[in-house]
Structures are given as structure tokens and as C-alpha cells.
C-alpha positions as MATLAB code, in Angstrom:
seq = 'MARLPALCLTLLLLAGCAAQKPPLPEKPEGHRAAWQSFRESQEILSGRPRSVSLRAIIFHSAKGRTDRLQLEIWGNLDHPLRLDAQAGMAARAALVRETDVGWLAFYPQRNEAVRGRDGSPLTMGIDAPFSLADLARLLFGEAGSLLPESYAEAMDDEAGFGYAFAPGGDVSGLVLDERARPVRLTGRGGAWSLRLSYDGPSPLARPERLRLELESGGLARLRVREAERKESPWPAEALDLEIPPGARLISADW';
ca = [
       0.116   -0.470    0.415;
       2.990    2.462    0.865;
       3.557    2.825   -3.188;
       0.284    3.712   -4.070;
       1.200    7.301   -2.849;
       4.323    7.342   -5.462;
       2.814    6.118   -8.368;
      -0.896    8.757   -7.463;
       1.860   11.047   -7.368;
       3.627    9.807  -10.866;
       0.322    9.199  -12.799;
       0.027   13.732  -12.019;
       3.382   14.700  -13.215;
       3.022   12.657  -16.426;
      -0.655   13.805  -16.806;
       0.690   17.593  -15.750;
       3.937   17.265  -18.725;
       1.233   15.794  -21.392;
      -0.947   19.447  -20.893;
       1.475   20.927  -21.495;
       1.543   22.805  -25.245;
       5.467   22.179  -26.951;
       7.186   25.717  -27.183;
       7.397   27.736  -30.162;
       9.609   26.832  -32.728;
      12.173   29.872  -33.249;
      12.451   29.434  -36.458;
       9.864   27.864  -38.403;
       9.936   26.347  -41.839;
       7.148   26.263  -44.252;
       4.411   28.355  -44.999;
       2.111   25.768  -43.013;
       4.387   25.668  -39.789;
       4.634   29.386  -40.422;
       1.344   29.877  -39.908;
       0.431   28.103  -37.659;
       3.095   29.497  -35.318;
       1.589   32.329  -35.872;
      -1.561   31.236  -34.683;
      -0.336   29.247  -31.184;
       1.200   33.021  -31.196;
      -2.288   34.679  -31.261;
      -3.845   32.369  -28.664;
      -1.113   32.243  -26.728;
      -0.633   36.723  -26.237;
      -4.748   36.796  -26.622;
      -4.281   34.637  -23.039;
      -2.431   37.402  -21.574;
      -3.893   40.494  -19.251;
      -6.086   42.253  -21.751;
      -6.147   45.409  -19.179;
      -2.929   47.191  -20.658;
      -1.512   51.220  -20.961;
       0.441   52.337  -23.846;
       2.595   55.894  -24.730;
       3.577   56.220  -28.166;
       5.070   58.919  -30.247;
       3.589   59.106  -34.081;
       4.365   61.449  -37.130;
       2.093   61.376  -39.957;
       2.171   63.159  -42.957;
      -1.120   64.162  -45.486;
      -1.076   67.414  -48.488;
       2.420   67.626  -47.613;
       2.462   68.574  -44.318;
       4.219   66.561  -41.056;
       2.853   67.133  -37.782;
       3.894   64.836  -34.014;
       1.604   63.494  -31.690;
       2.582   61.964  -28.456;
      -0.209   59.292  -27.530;
      -1.407   57.638  -24.346;
      -3.755   54.263  -24.544;
      -4.969   52.478  -21.747;
      -8.210   50.277  -20.702;
      -9.213   47.056  -21.819;
      -8.415   45.463  -25.527;
     -11.697   44.224  -25.672;
     -13.051   47.728  -24.833;
     -13.278   49.471  -23.396;
      -9.980   51.605  -24.086;
      -9.379   55.385  -23.990;
      -6.340   57.514  -25.718;
      -5.450   60.718  -25.327;
      -3.188   62.742  -28.631;
      -1.452   65.663  -27.583;
       0.378   67.875  -29.824;
       2.886   69.604  -27.517;
       3.637   69.664  -24.151;
       0.312   71.017  -22.995;
      -1.860   70.763  -26.273;
      -4.450   68.218  -26.451;
      -5.326   67.169  -30.393;
      -8.140   64.704  -29.632;
      -9.477   62.592  -26.854;
     -10.979   58.993  -27.697;
     -13.407   56.622  -25.607;
     -14.360   53.411  -27.478;
     -16.578   50.561  -26.893;
     -17.566   47.348  -28.521;
     -20.923   48.786  -29.278;
     -19.270   52.324  -30.744;
     -16.707   55.677  -30.372;
     -16.680   59.127  -28.996;
     -14.712   61.360  -30.015;
     -14.155   64.890  -28.078;
     -11.373   67.705  -30.100;
     -10.579   70.809  -27.566;
      -9.069   72.823  -29.837;
     -12.443   72.364  -31.644;
     -14.630   72.464  -29.368;
     -16.375   69.563  -30.865;
     -17.661   66.157  -30.136;
     -18.143   63.041  -32.640;
     -20.023   60.581  -31.952;
     -20.200   57.520  -34.383;
     -21.481   53.640  -34.378;
     -19.383   52.111  -37.146;
     -15.994   53.385  -38.674;
     -12.830   54.511  -36.878;
     -12.281   57.424  -34.137;
      -8.663   57.684  -35.603;
      -8.676   59.624  -37.880;
      -5.538   62.322  -36.590;
      -3.885   63.494  -40.147;
      -4.929   60.886  -41.689;
      -8.176   58.046  -41.683;
      -6.554   55.047  -40.091;
      -8.072   51.732  -41.676;
      -8.109   51.048  -37.832;
     -10.486   51.069  -34.708;
      -8.333   51.540  -31.633;
      -9.347   48.413  -30.988;
      -7.071   46.819  -33.539;
      -4.456   49.486  -33.293;
      -3.850   48.713  -29.674;
      -4.248   44.492  -30.091;
      -1.439   45.444  -33.325;
       0.543   47.687  -31.167;
       0.320   44.359  -28.180;
       1.297   41.355  -30.845;
      -2.344   40.766  -31.181;
      -3.194   40.967  -35.239;
      -4.583   37.590  -35.436;
      -8.079   39.934  -35.008;
      -7.924   41.505  -38.153;
      -7.163   37.908  -39.912;
      -9.472   34.942  -40.626;
      -8.725   31.663  -39.733;
      -7.035   30.295  -42.433;
      -5.156   31.982  -45.336;
      -5.650   31.041  -49.940;
      -2.974   30.962  -51.131;
       0.321   30.980  -49.624;
       3.404   32.703  -51.871;
       7.203   33.527  -50.979;
       8.386   37.177  -49.782;
      11.461   38.471  -49.389;
      10.594   39.236  -46.027;
       9.917   35.574  -44.840;
       6.176   34.081  -45.370;
       3.617   35.381  -47.813;
      -0.252   34.770  -47.672;
      -3.436   35.778  -49.535;
      -6.774   35.568  -47.829;
     -10.160   35.055  -49.623;
     -12.618   38.091  -50.205;
     -14.639   39.787  -47.679;
     -11.948   41.568  -44.956;
     -10.474   44.473  -44.461;
      -7.252   42.257  -45.443;
      -6.049   40.872  -47.947;
      -2.707   39.723  -47.582;
       0.130   39.182  -44.227;
       3.511   37.967  -44.435;
       5.399   36.809  -41.349;
       9.298   36.904  -40.867;
      11.653   34.214  -40.194;
      10.218   34.088  -36.520;
       6.541   34.127  -37.447;
       5.612   37.482  -36.320;
       3.889   39.507  -38.819;
       6.009   42.254  -40.460;
       3.551   43.214  -42.855;
      -0.179   43.499  -43.709;
      -2.352   44.993  -46.822;
      -5.839   46.200  -46.944;
      -8.216   44.996  -49.647;
      -7.698   46.521  -53.298;
      -4.279   48.239  -51.976;
      -5.868   50.595  -49.527;
      -3.259   50.380  -47.155;
      -0.102   48.637  -46.295;
       0.525   48.500  -42.753;
       4.954   47.351  -41.603;
       5.657   46.173  -38.052;
       9.221   45.817  -36.870;
      11.297   44.667  -33.392;
      13.049   45.106  -31.363;
      13.909   41.150  -29.798;
      13.693   37.896  -31.417;
      11.336   36.866  -29.135;
       8.010   35.143  -31.414;
       6.060   36.461  -28.843;
       7.997   40.292  -29.235;
       4.930   43.248  -29.597;
       6.218   45.261  -32.483;
       8.277   48.351  -31.540;
       7.406   50.396  -34.557;
       4.530   51.072  -37.500;
       4.637   52.207  -40.165;
       1.048   52.979  -42.444;
       0.654   54.021  -45.722;
      -2.606   55.161  -47.610;
      -3.085   54.868  -51.457;
      -4.407   58.117  -51.245;
      -0.714   59.632  -50.111;
      -1.186   59.256  -46.238;
       1.912   58.218  -43.997;
       2.138   57.176  -40.502;
       4.870   56.365  -38.236;
       4.388   55.404  -35.112;
       7.267   54.165  -32.190;
       6.368   52.942  -29.197;
       8.040   54.392  -25.798;
       7.151   52.352  -23.420;
       4.625   49.460  -22.554;
       2.203   47.637  -20.156;
      -0.016   44.910  -19.672;
      -1.411   45.130  -15.850;
      -2.865   42.225  -12.964;
      -5.251   44.091  -12.214;
      -8.730   45.911  -14.207;
      -8.744   49.959  -14.790;
     -11.283   51.234  -12.459;
     -13.563   52.774  -14.402;
     -14.128   55.976  -13.906;
     -10.914   56.088  -15.334;
     -11.718   55.277  -18.607;
     -14.364   58.004  -18.505;
     -14.661   60.768  -21.582;
     -16.257   63.586  -20.306;
     -17.430   65.930  -23.010;
     -17.705   69.972  -21.238;
     -20.746   71.918  -22.017;
     -21.238   73.816  -24.657;
     -19.210   71.886  -26.724;
     -20.698   70.823  -30.575;
     -21.636   67.388  -31.026;
     -21.711   65.829  -34.000;
     -22.877   62.597  -35.397;
     -20.754   60.652  -37.770;
     -23.233   58.075  -38.696;
     -25.547   60.457  -40.713;
];
């Protein structure tokens, strides 16, 4: 009978080992393996804490003019999310709150608030093709929510593994680097192209820099200064956006 506890302990240890997934390959071989590694990394990242905070600098150019903004994003990657954009030491350019049913943006310099259900509130200099949640997830390494579950075609690319998707979604193409991390996304019809750059070698690294080019000629370059996932959720009041009395209210859905 003395051997029974030891036998039980051995079975528990074996069960625990069997439940563990193998580590992600550092450099998968072939398009199918790279895609599988990418989907597994996205599953790991989406299981990490959803409360986040991030600071970044963005340079955006359109119609011959280049501007610089400091961005602060905080909240829950699955909503709600807040963004403050600051043009100078104290001049706030835009304040945004996004939920799963719509968004509200306030522009202090115009004393104007815009509310919408569809589209994107990210119209600071150029019209971004993403929601605030899309952008936040991308900056924390989560590109999977923008992509379908499978690809229609695989092709070689100088940057790594290329994939094309069937019509229907906003993203028509994806390129993964040798570590199965997204380094380029292409919008449907070539409307936009997004490049992502990393500093570390980990397959789970988040991008440090984004470069968005629009077919219309707009360009935005973003660099992350600091980013953090938080174990505890943000208090509700930290994610509110109060519009001052007297501000002009506009609907983006009209």
C-alpha cells in the first residue's frame, strides 16, 4: 500500500507534462508551419492580461504637411479603451473613448465632439483603417483579430512567408517573418499597407514600430515608448470621457 501515493504522484506528474504545449519554434520551416506557429502565438498573447497602458509617438504626413503627436492608450483590449493625443507640451489634440458598440472623440481645440457606431475614431491627420482596439491589439502583438482563420494562398516573400486571403475581409495579404511574426499587412484593393518592426527575437515580441501607408498618399510612423499589461483591471472612472458643456456634438453616422 505504501507504493500507492508514489504511483499517484507519478501519474499526476505525467498528466501535467502531457497537458503542456511544446514551445513555439524559433524559426518554423515552410508556410504551413509558420502559419500554425503564428496562430499558436496569437492564442498565447490573447490569453495574457487584457488591461494595458501604452505611450507612443506618431508622425503623420498628408498633403505636404507632417505633424507629431504623443499618444497615450489605456484600458481593456476587449473594450472599453481610451486614447489621448497631445500635440505639444500641453495642447491636447484629441481624446477618444471606444467601446464595443461605438466611439466618442472630443477635439478640444475645436470644442467639438464626434460620436459614431461604425468606422474609426483615429482621424488624426490621416484616416486610419483600424479601430482603436485594432491598433491597441496590434501594438501588443495581437494581429489575429484582423485576420481570417485560414489563408487562401501562400507565396514566397523576401521578408519571409506571404499569404493571401479570400475576399470578404479588410485585410487581403499578410507577411510573416522567419519567426512567424507579422511584418506586413495589406488592405483590400491595396488601400493601405502596414509594416511592423521588432527589436527582440522572441516569437511573442510586440512590435516597436509601425509604418502605415495609404493609397491616397497619407503616411503615419509610430514608435512605442513604453507598454505594459496590467493584472488588475482599470477602474471604470479611469476610462470615462466627459464632454464639457457647450461643446458641439456631431454624429459620424449621418
